[in-house]
Short mmCIF file of N, CA and C in Angstrom, two decimals:
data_model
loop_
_atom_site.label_atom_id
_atom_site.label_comp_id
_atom_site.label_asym_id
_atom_site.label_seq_id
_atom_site.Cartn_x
_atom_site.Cartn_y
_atom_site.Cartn_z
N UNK A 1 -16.50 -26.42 -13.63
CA UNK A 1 -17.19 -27.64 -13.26
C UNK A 1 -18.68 -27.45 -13.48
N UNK A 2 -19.02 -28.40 -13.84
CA UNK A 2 -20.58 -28.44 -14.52
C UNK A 2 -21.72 -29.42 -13.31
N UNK A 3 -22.72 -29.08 -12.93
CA UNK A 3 -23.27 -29.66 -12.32
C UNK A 3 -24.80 -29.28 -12.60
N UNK A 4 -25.77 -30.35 -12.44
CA UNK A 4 -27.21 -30.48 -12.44
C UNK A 4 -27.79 -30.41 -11.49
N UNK A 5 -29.05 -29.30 -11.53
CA UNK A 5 -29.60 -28.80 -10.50
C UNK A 5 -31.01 -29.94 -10.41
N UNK A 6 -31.54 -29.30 -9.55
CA UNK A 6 -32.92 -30.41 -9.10
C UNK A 6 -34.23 -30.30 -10.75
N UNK A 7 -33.95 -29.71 -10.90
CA UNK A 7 -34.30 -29.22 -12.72
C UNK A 7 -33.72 -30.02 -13.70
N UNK A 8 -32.93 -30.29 -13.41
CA UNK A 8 -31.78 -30.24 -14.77
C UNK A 8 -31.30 -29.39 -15.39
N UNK A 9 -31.21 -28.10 -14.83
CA UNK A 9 -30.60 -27.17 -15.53
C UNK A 9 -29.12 -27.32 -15.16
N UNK A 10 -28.74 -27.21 -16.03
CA UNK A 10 -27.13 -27.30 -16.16
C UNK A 10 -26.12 -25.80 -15.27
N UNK A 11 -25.89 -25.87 -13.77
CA UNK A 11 -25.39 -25.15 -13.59
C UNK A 11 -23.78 -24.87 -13.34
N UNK A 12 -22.73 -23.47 -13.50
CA UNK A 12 -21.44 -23.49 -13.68
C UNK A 12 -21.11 -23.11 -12.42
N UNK A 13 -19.90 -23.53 -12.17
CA UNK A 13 -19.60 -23.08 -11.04
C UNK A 13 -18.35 -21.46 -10.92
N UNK A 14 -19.32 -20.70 -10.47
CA UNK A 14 -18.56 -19.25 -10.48
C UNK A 14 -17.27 -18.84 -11.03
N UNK A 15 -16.36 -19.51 -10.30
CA UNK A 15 -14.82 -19.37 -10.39
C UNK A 15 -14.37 -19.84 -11.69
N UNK A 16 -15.12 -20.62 -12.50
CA UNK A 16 -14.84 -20.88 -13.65
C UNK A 16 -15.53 -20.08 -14.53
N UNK A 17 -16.53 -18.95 -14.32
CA UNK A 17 -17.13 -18.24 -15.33
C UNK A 17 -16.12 -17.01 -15.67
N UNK A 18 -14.98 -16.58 -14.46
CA UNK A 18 -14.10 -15.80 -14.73
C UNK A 18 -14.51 -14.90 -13.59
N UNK A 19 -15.03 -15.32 -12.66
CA UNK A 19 -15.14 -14.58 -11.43
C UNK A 19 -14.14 -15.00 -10.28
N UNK A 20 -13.05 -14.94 -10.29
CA UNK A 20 -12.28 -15.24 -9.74
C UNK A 20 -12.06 -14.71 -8.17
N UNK A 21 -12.35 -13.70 -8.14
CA UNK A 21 -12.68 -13.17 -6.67
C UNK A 21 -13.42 -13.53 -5.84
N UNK A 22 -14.52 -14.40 -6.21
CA UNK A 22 -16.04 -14.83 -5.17
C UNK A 22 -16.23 -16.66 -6.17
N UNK A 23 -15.59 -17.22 -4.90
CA UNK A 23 -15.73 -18.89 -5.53
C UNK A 23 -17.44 -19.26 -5.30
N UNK A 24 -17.83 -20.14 -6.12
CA UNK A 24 -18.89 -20.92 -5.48
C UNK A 24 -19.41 -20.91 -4.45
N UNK A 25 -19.94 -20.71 -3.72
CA UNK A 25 -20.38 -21.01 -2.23
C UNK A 25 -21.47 -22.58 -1.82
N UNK A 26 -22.27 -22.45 -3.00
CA UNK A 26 -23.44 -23.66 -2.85
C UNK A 26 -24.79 -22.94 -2.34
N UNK A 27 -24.54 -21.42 -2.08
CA UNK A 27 -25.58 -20.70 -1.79
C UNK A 27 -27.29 -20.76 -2.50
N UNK A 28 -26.66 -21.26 -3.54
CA UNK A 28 -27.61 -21.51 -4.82
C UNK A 28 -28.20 -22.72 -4.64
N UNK A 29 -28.07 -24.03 -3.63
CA UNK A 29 -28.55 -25.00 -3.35
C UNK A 29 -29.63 -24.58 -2.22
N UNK A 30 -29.06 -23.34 -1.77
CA UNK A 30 -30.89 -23.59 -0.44
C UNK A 30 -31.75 -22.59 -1.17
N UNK A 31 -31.38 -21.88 -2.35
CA UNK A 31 -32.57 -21.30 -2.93
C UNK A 31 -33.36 -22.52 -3.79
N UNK A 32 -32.53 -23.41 -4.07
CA UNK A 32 -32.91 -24.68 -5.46
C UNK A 32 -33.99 -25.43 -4.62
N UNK A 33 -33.47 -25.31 -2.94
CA UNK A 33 -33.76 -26.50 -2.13
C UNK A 33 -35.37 -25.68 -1.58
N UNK A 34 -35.19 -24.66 -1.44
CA UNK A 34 -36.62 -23.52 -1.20
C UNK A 34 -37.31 -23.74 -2.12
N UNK A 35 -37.31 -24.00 -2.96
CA UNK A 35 -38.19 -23.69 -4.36
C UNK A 35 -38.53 -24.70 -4.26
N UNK A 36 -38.05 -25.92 -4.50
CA UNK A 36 -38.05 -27.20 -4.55
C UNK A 36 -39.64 -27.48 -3.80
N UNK A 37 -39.37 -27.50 -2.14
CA UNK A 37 -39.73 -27.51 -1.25
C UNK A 37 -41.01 -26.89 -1.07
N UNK A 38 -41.25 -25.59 -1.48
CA UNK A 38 -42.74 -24.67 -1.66
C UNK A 38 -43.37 -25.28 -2.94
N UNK A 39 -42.58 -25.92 -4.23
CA UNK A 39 -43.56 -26.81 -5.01
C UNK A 39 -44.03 -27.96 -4.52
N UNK A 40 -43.26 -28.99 -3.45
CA UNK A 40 -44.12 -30.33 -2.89
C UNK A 40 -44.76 -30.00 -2.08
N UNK A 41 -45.05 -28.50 -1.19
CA UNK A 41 -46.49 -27.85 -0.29
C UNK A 41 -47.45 -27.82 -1.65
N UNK A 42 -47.04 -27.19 -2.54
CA UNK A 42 -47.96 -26.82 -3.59
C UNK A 42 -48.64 -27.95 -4.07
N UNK A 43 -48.06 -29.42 -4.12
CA UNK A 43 -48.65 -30.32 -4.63
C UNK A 43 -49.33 -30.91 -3.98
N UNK A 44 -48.89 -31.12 -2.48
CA UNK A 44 -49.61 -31.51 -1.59
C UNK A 44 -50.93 -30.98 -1.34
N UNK A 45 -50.63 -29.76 -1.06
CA UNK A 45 -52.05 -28.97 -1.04
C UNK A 45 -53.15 -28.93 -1.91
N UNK A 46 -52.43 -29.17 -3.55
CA UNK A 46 -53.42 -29.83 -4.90
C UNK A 46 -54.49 -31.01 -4.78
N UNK A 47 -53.16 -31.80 -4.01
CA UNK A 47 -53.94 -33.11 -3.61
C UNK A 47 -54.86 -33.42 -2.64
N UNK A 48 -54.95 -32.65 -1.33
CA UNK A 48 -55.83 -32.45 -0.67
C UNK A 48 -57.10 -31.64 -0.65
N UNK A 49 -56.86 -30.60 -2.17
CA UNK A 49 -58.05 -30.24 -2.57
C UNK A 49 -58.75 -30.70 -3.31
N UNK A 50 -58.37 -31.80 -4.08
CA UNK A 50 -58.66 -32.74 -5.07
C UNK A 50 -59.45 -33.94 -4.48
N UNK A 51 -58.31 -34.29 -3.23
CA UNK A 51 -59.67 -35.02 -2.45
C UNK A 51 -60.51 -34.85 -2.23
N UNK A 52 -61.08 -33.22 -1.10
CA UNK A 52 -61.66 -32.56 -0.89
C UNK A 52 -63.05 -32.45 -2.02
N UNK A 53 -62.67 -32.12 -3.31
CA UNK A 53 -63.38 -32.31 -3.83
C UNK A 53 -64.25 -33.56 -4.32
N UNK A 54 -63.82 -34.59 -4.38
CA UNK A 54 -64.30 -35.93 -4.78
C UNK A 54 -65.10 -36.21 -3.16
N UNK A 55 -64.64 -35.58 -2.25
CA UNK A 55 -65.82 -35.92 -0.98
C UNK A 55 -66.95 -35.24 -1.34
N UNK A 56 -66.84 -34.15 -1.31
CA UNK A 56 -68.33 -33.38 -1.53
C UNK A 56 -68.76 -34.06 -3.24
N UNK A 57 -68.73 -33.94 -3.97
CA UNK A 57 -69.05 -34.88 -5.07
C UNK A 57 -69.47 -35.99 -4.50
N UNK A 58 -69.10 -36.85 -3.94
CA UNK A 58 -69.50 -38.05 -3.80
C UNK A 58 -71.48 -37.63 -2.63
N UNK A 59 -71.20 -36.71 -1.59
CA UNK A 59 -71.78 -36.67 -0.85
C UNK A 59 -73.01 -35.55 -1.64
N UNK A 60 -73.27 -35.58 -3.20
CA UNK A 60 -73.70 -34.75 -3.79
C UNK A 60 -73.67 -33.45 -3.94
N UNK A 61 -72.70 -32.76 -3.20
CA UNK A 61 -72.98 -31.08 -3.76
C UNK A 61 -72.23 -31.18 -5.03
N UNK A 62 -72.40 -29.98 -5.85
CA UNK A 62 -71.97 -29.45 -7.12
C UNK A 62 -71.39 -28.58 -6.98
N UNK A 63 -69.98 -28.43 -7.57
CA UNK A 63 -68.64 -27.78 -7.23
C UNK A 63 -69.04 -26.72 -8.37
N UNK A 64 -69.00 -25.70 -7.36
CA UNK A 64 -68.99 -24.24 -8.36
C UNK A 64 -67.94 -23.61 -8.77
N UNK A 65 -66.90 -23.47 -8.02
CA UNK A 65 -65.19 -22.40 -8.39
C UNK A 65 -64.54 -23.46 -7.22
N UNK A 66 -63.44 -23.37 -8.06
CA UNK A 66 -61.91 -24.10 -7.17
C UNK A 66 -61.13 -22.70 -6.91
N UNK A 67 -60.33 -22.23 -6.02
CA UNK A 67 -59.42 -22.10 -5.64
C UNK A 67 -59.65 -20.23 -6.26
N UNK A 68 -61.13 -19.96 -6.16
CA UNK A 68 -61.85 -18.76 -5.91
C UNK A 68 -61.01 -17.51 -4.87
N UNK A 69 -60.14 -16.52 -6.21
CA UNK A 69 -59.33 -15.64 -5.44
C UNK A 69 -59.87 -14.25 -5.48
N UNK A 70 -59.86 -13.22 -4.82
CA UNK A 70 -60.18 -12.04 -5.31
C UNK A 70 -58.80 -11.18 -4.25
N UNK A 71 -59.02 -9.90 -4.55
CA UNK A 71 -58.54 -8.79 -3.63
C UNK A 71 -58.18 -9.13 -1.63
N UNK A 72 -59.49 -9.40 -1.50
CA UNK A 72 -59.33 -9.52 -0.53
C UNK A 72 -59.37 -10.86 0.55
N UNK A 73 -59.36 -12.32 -0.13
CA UNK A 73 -59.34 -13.56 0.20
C UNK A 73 -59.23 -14.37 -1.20
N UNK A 74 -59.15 -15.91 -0.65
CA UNK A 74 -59.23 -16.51 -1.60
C UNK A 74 -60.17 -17.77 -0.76
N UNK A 75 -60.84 -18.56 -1.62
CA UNK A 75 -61.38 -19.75 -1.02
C UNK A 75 -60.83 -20.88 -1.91
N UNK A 76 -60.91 -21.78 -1.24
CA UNK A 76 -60.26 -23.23 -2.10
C UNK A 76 -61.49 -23.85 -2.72
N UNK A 77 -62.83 -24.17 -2.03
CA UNK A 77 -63.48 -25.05 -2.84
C UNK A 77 -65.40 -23.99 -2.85
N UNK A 78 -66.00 -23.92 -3.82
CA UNK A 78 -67.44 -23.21 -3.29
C UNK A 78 -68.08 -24.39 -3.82
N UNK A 79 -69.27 -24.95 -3.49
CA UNK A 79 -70.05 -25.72 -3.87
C UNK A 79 -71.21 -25.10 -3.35
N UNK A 80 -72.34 -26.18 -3.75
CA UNK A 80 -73.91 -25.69 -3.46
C UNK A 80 -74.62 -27.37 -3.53
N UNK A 81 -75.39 -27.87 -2.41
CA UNK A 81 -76.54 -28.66 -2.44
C UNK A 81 -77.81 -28.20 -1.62
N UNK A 82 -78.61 -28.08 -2.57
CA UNK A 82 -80.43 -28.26 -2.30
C UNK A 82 -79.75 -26.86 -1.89
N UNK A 83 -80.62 -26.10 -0.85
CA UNK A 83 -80.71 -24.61 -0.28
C UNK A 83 -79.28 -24.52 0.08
N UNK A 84 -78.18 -24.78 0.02
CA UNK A 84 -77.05 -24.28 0.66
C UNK A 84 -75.98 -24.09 -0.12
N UNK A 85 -75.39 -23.25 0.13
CA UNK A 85 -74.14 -22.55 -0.43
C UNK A 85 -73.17 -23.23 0.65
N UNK A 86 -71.78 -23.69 0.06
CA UNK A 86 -71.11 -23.97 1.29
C UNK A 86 -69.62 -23.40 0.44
N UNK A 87 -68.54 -23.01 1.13
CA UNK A 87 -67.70 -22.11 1.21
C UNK A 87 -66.24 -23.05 2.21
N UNK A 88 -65.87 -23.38 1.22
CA UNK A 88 -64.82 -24.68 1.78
C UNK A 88 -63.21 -24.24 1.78
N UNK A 89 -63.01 -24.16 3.39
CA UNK A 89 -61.38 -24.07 3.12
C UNK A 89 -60.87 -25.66 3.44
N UNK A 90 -59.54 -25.94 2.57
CA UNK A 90 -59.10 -27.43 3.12
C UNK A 90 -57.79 -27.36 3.00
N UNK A 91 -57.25 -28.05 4.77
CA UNK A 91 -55.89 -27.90 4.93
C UNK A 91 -55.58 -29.25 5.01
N UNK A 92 -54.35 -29.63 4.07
CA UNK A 92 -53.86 -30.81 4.24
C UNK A 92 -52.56 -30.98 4.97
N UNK A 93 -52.23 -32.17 5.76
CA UNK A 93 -51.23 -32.16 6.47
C UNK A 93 -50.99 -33.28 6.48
N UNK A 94 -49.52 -33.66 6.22
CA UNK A 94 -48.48 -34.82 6.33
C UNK A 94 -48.30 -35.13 7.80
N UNK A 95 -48.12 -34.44 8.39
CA UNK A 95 -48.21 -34.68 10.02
C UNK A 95 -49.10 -33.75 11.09
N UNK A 96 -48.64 -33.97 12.01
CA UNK A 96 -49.20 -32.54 13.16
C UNK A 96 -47.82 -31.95 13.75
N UNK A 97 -46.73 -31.78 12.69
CA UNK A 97 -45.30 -31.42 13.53
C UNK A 97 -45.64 -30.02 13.70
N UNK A 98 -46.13 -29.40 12.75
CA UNK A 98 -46.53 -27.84 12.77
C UNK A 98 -47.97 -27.82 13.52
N UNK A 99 -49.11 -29.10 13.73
CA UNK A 99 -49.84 -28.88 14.55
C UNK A 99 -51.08 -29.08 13.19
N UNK A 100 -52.13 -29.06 13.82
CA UNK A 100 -53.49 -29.23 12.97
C UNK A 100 -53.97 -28.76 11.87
N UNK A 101 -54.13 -29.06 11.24
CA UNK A 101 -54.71 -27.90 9.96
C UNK A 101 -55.81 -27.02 10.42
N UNK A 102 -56.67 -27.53 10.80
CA UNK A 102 -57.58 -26.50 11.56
C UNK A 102 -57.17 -25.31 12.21
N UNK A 103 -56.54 -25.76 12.91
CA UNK A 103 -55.71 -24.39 13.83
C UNK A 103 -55.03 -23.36 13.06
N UNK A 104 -54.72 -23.70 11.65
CA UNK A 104 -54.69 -22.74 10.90
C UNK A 104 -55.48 -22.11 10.26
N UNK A 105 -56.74 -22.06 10.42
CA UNK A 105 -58.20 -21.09 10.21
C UNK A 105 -58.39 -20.18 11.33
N UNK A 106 -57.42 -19.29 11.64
CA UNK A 106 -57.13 -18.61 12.16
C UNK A 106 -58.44 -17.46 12.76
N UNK A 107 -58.88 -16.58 13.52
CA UNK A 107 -58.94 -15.43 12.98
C UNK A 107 -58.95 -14.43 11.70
N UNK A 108 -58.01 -14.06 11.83
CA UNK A 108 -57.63 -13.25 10.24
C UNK A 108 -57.84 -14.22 9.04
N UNK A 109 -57.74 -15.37 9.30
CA UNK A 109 -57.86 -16.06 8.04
C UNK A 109 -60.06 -16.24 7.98
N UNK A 110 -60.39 -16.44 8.76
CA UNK A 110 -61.58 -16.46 8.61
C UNK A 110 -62.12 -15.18 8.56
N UNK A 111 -61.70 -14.22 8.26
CA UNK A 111 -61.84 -12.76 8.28
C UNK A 111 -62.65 -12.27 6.99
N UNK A 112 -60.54 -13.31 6.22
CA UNK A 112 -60.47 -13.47 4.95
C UNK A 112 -61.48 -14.01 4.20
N UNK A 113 -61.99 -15.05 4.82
CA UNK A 113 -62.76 -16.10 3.90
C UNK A 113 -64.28 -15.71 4.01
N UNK A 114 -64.73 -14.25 5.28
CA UNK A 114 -65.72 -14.08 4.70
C UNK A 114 -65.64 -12.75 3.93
N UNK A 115 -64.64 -11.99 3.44
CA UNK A 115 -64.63 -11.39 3.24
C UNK A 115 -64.50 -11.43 1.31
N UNK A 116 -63.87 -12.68 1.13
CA UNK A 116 -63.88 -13.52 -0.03
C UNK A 116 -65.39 -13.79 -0.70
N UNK A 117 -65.61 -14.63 0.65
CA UNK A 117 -67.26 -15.19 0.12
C UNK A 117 -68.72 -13.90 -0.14
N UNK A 118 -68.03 -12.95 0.28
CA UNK A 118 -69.12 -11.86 0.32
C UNK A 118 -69.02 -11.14 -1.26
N UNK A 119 -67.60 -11.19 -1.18
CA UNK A 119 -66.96 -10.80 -2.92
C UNK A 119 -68.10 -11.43 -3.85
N UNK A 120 -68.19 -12.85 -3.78
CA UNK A 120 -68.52 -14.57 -4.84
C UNK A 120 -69.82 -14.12 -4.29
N UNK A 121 -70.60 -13.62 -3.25
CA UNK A 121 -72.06 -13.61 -3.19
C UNK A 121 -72.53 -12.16 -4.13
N UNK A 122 -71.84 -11.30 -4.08
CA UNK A 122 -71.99 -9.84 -4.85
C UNK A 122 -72.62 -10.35 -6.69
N UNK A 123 -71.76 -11.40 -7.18
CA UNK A 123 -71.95 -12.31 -8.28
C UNK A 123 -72.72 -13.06 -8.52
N UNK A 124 -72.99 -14.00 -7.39
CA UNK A 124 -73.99 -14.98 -6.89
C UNK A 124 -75.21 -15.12 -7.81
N UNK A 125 -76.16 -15.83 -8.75
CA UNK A 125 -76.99 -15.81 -9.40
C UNK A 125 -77.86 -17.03 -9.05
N UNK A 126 -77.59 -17.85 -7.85
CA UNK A 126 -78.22 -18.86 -7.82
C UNK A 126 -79.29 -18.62 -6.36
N UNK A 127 -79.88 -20.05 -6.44
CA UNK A 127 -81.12 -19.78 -5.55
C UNK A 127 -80.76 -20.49 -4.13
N UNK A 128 -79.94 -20.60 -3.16
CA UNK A 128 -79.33 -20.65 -2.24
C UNK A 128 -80.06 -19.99 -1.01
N UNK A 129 -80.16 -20.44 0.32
CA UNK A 129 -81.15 -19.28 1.07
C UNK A 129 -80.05 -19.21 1.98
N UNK A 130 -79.16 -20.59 2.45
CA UNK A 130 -78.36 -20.32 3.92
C UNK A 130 -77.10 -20.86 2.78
N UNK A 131 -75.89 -20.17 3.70
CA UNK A 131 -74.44 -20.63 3.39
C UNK A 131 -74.03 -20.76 5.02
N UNK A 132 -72.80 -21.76 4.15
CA UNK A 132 -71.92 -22.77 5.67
C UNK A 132 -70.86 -22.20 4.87
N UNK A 133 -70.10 -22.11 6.08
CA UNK A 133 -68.73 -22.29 5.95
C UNK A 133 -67.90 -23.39 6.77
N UNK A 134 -67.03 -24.40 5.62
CA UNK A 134 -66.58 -25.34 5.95
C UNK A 134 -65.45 -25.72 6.27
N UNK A 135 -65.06 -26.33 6.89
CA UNK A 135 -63.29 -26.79 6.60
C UNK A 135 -63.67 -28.32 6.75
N UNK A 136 -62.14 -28.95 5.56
CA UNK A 136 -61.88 -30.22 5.04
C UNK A 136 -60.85 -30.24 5.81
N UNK A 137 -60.23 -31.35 6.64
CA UNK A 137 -58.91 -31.50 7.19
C UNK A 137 -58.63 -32.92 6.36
N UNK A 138 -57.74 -32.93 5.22
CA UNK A 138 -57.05 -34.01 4.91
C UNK A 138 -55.56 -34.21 5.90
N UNK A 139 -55.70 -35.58 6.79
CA UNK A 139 -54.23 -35.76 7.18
C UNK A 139 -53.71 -37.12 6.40
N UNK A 140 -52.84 -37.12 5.76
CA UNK A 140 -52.29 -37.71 4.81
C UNK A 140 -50.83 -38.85 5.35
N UNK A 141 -50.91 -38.74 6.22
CA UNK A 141 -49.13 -39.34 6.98
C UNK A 141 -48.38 -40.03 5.77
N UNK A 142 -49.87 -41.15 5.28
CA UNK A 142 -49.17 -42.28 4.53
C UNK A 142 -49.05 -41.50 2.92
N UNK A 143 -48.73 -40.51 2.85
CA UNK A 143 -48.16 -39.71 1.75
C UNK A 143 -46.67 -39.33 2.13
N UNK A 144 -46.07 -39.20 2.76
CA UNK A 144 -44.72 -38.52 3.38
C UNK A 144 -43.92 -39.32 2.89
N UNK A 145 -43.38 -38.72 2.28
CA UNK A 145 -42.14 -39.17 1.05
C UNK A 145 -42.65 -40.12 0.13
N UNK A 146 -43.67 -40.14 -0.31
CA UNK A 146 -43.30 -39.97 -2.25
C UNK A 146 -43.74 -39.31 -2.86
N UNK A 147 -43.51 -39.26 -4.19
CA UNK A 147 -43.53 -38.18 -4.98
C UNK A 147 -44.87 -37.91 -5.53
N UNK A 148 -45.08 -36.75 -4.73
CA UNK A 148 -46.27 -36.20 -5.26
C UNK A 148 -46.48 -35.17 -6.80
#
């Protein structure tokens, strides 16, 4: 029996490949359904940095690196207006079922992010005197279920 995955990949079902000992299970639907699932975080999260960005644009800074990774952090957005360096994490959220985006700038995660930004200042060639560090909270509700 032939069936189409969330892909379209054309998948067989076991017992007919000549594995006769171990039928199908459907086990292969919550890995399809995992994957699935960590790409619409992935898009979501695209989209809230995308916003993210068109705010600061609009509010004049000039977007230096997106989604700025190294060894030891990563940052989502760096920009710079007039004297300031600013250093942008942005969490987007469909709801508050898991709770705030903020509340996920943890400790350790802000550890991370200066430990990131110290990386991007080692490089740094511009004339900047103070840096901020920011967070963007996109909450999105009226995004929840469609296709991002």
């Amino acid at each position: 029996m032939e069936r189409k995955g969330y892909n379209g990949m054309i998948k067989k079902n076991k017992k007919e490949k000549g594995n006769e000992n171990r039928a199908w299970t459907g086990a292969e639907d919550f890995v399809d359904a995992g994957k699935k699932a960590q790409n619409y975080r992935k898009a979501v999260g695209y989209a809230g940095e995308e916003l993210a960005a068109l705010l600061l644009l609009q509010r004049g800074y000039r977007i230096l690196a997106r989604n700025f990774s190294c060894q030891v952090g990563e940052i989502d957005i760096i920009a710079e207006k007039d004297d300031l360096l600013s250093f942008v994490e942005v969490k987007t959220r469909l709801s508050d079922t898991y709770g705030a985006g903020r509340l996920a700038v943890n400790r350790p995660k802000q550890r991370h992010l200066r430990a990131a930004a110290q990386v991007y200042l080692q490089e740094y060639t511009g004339s900047c005197r103070e840096i901020s560090f920011d967070l963007i909270e996109i909450r999105a509700e009226h995004l929840r279920g469609l296709a991002i």
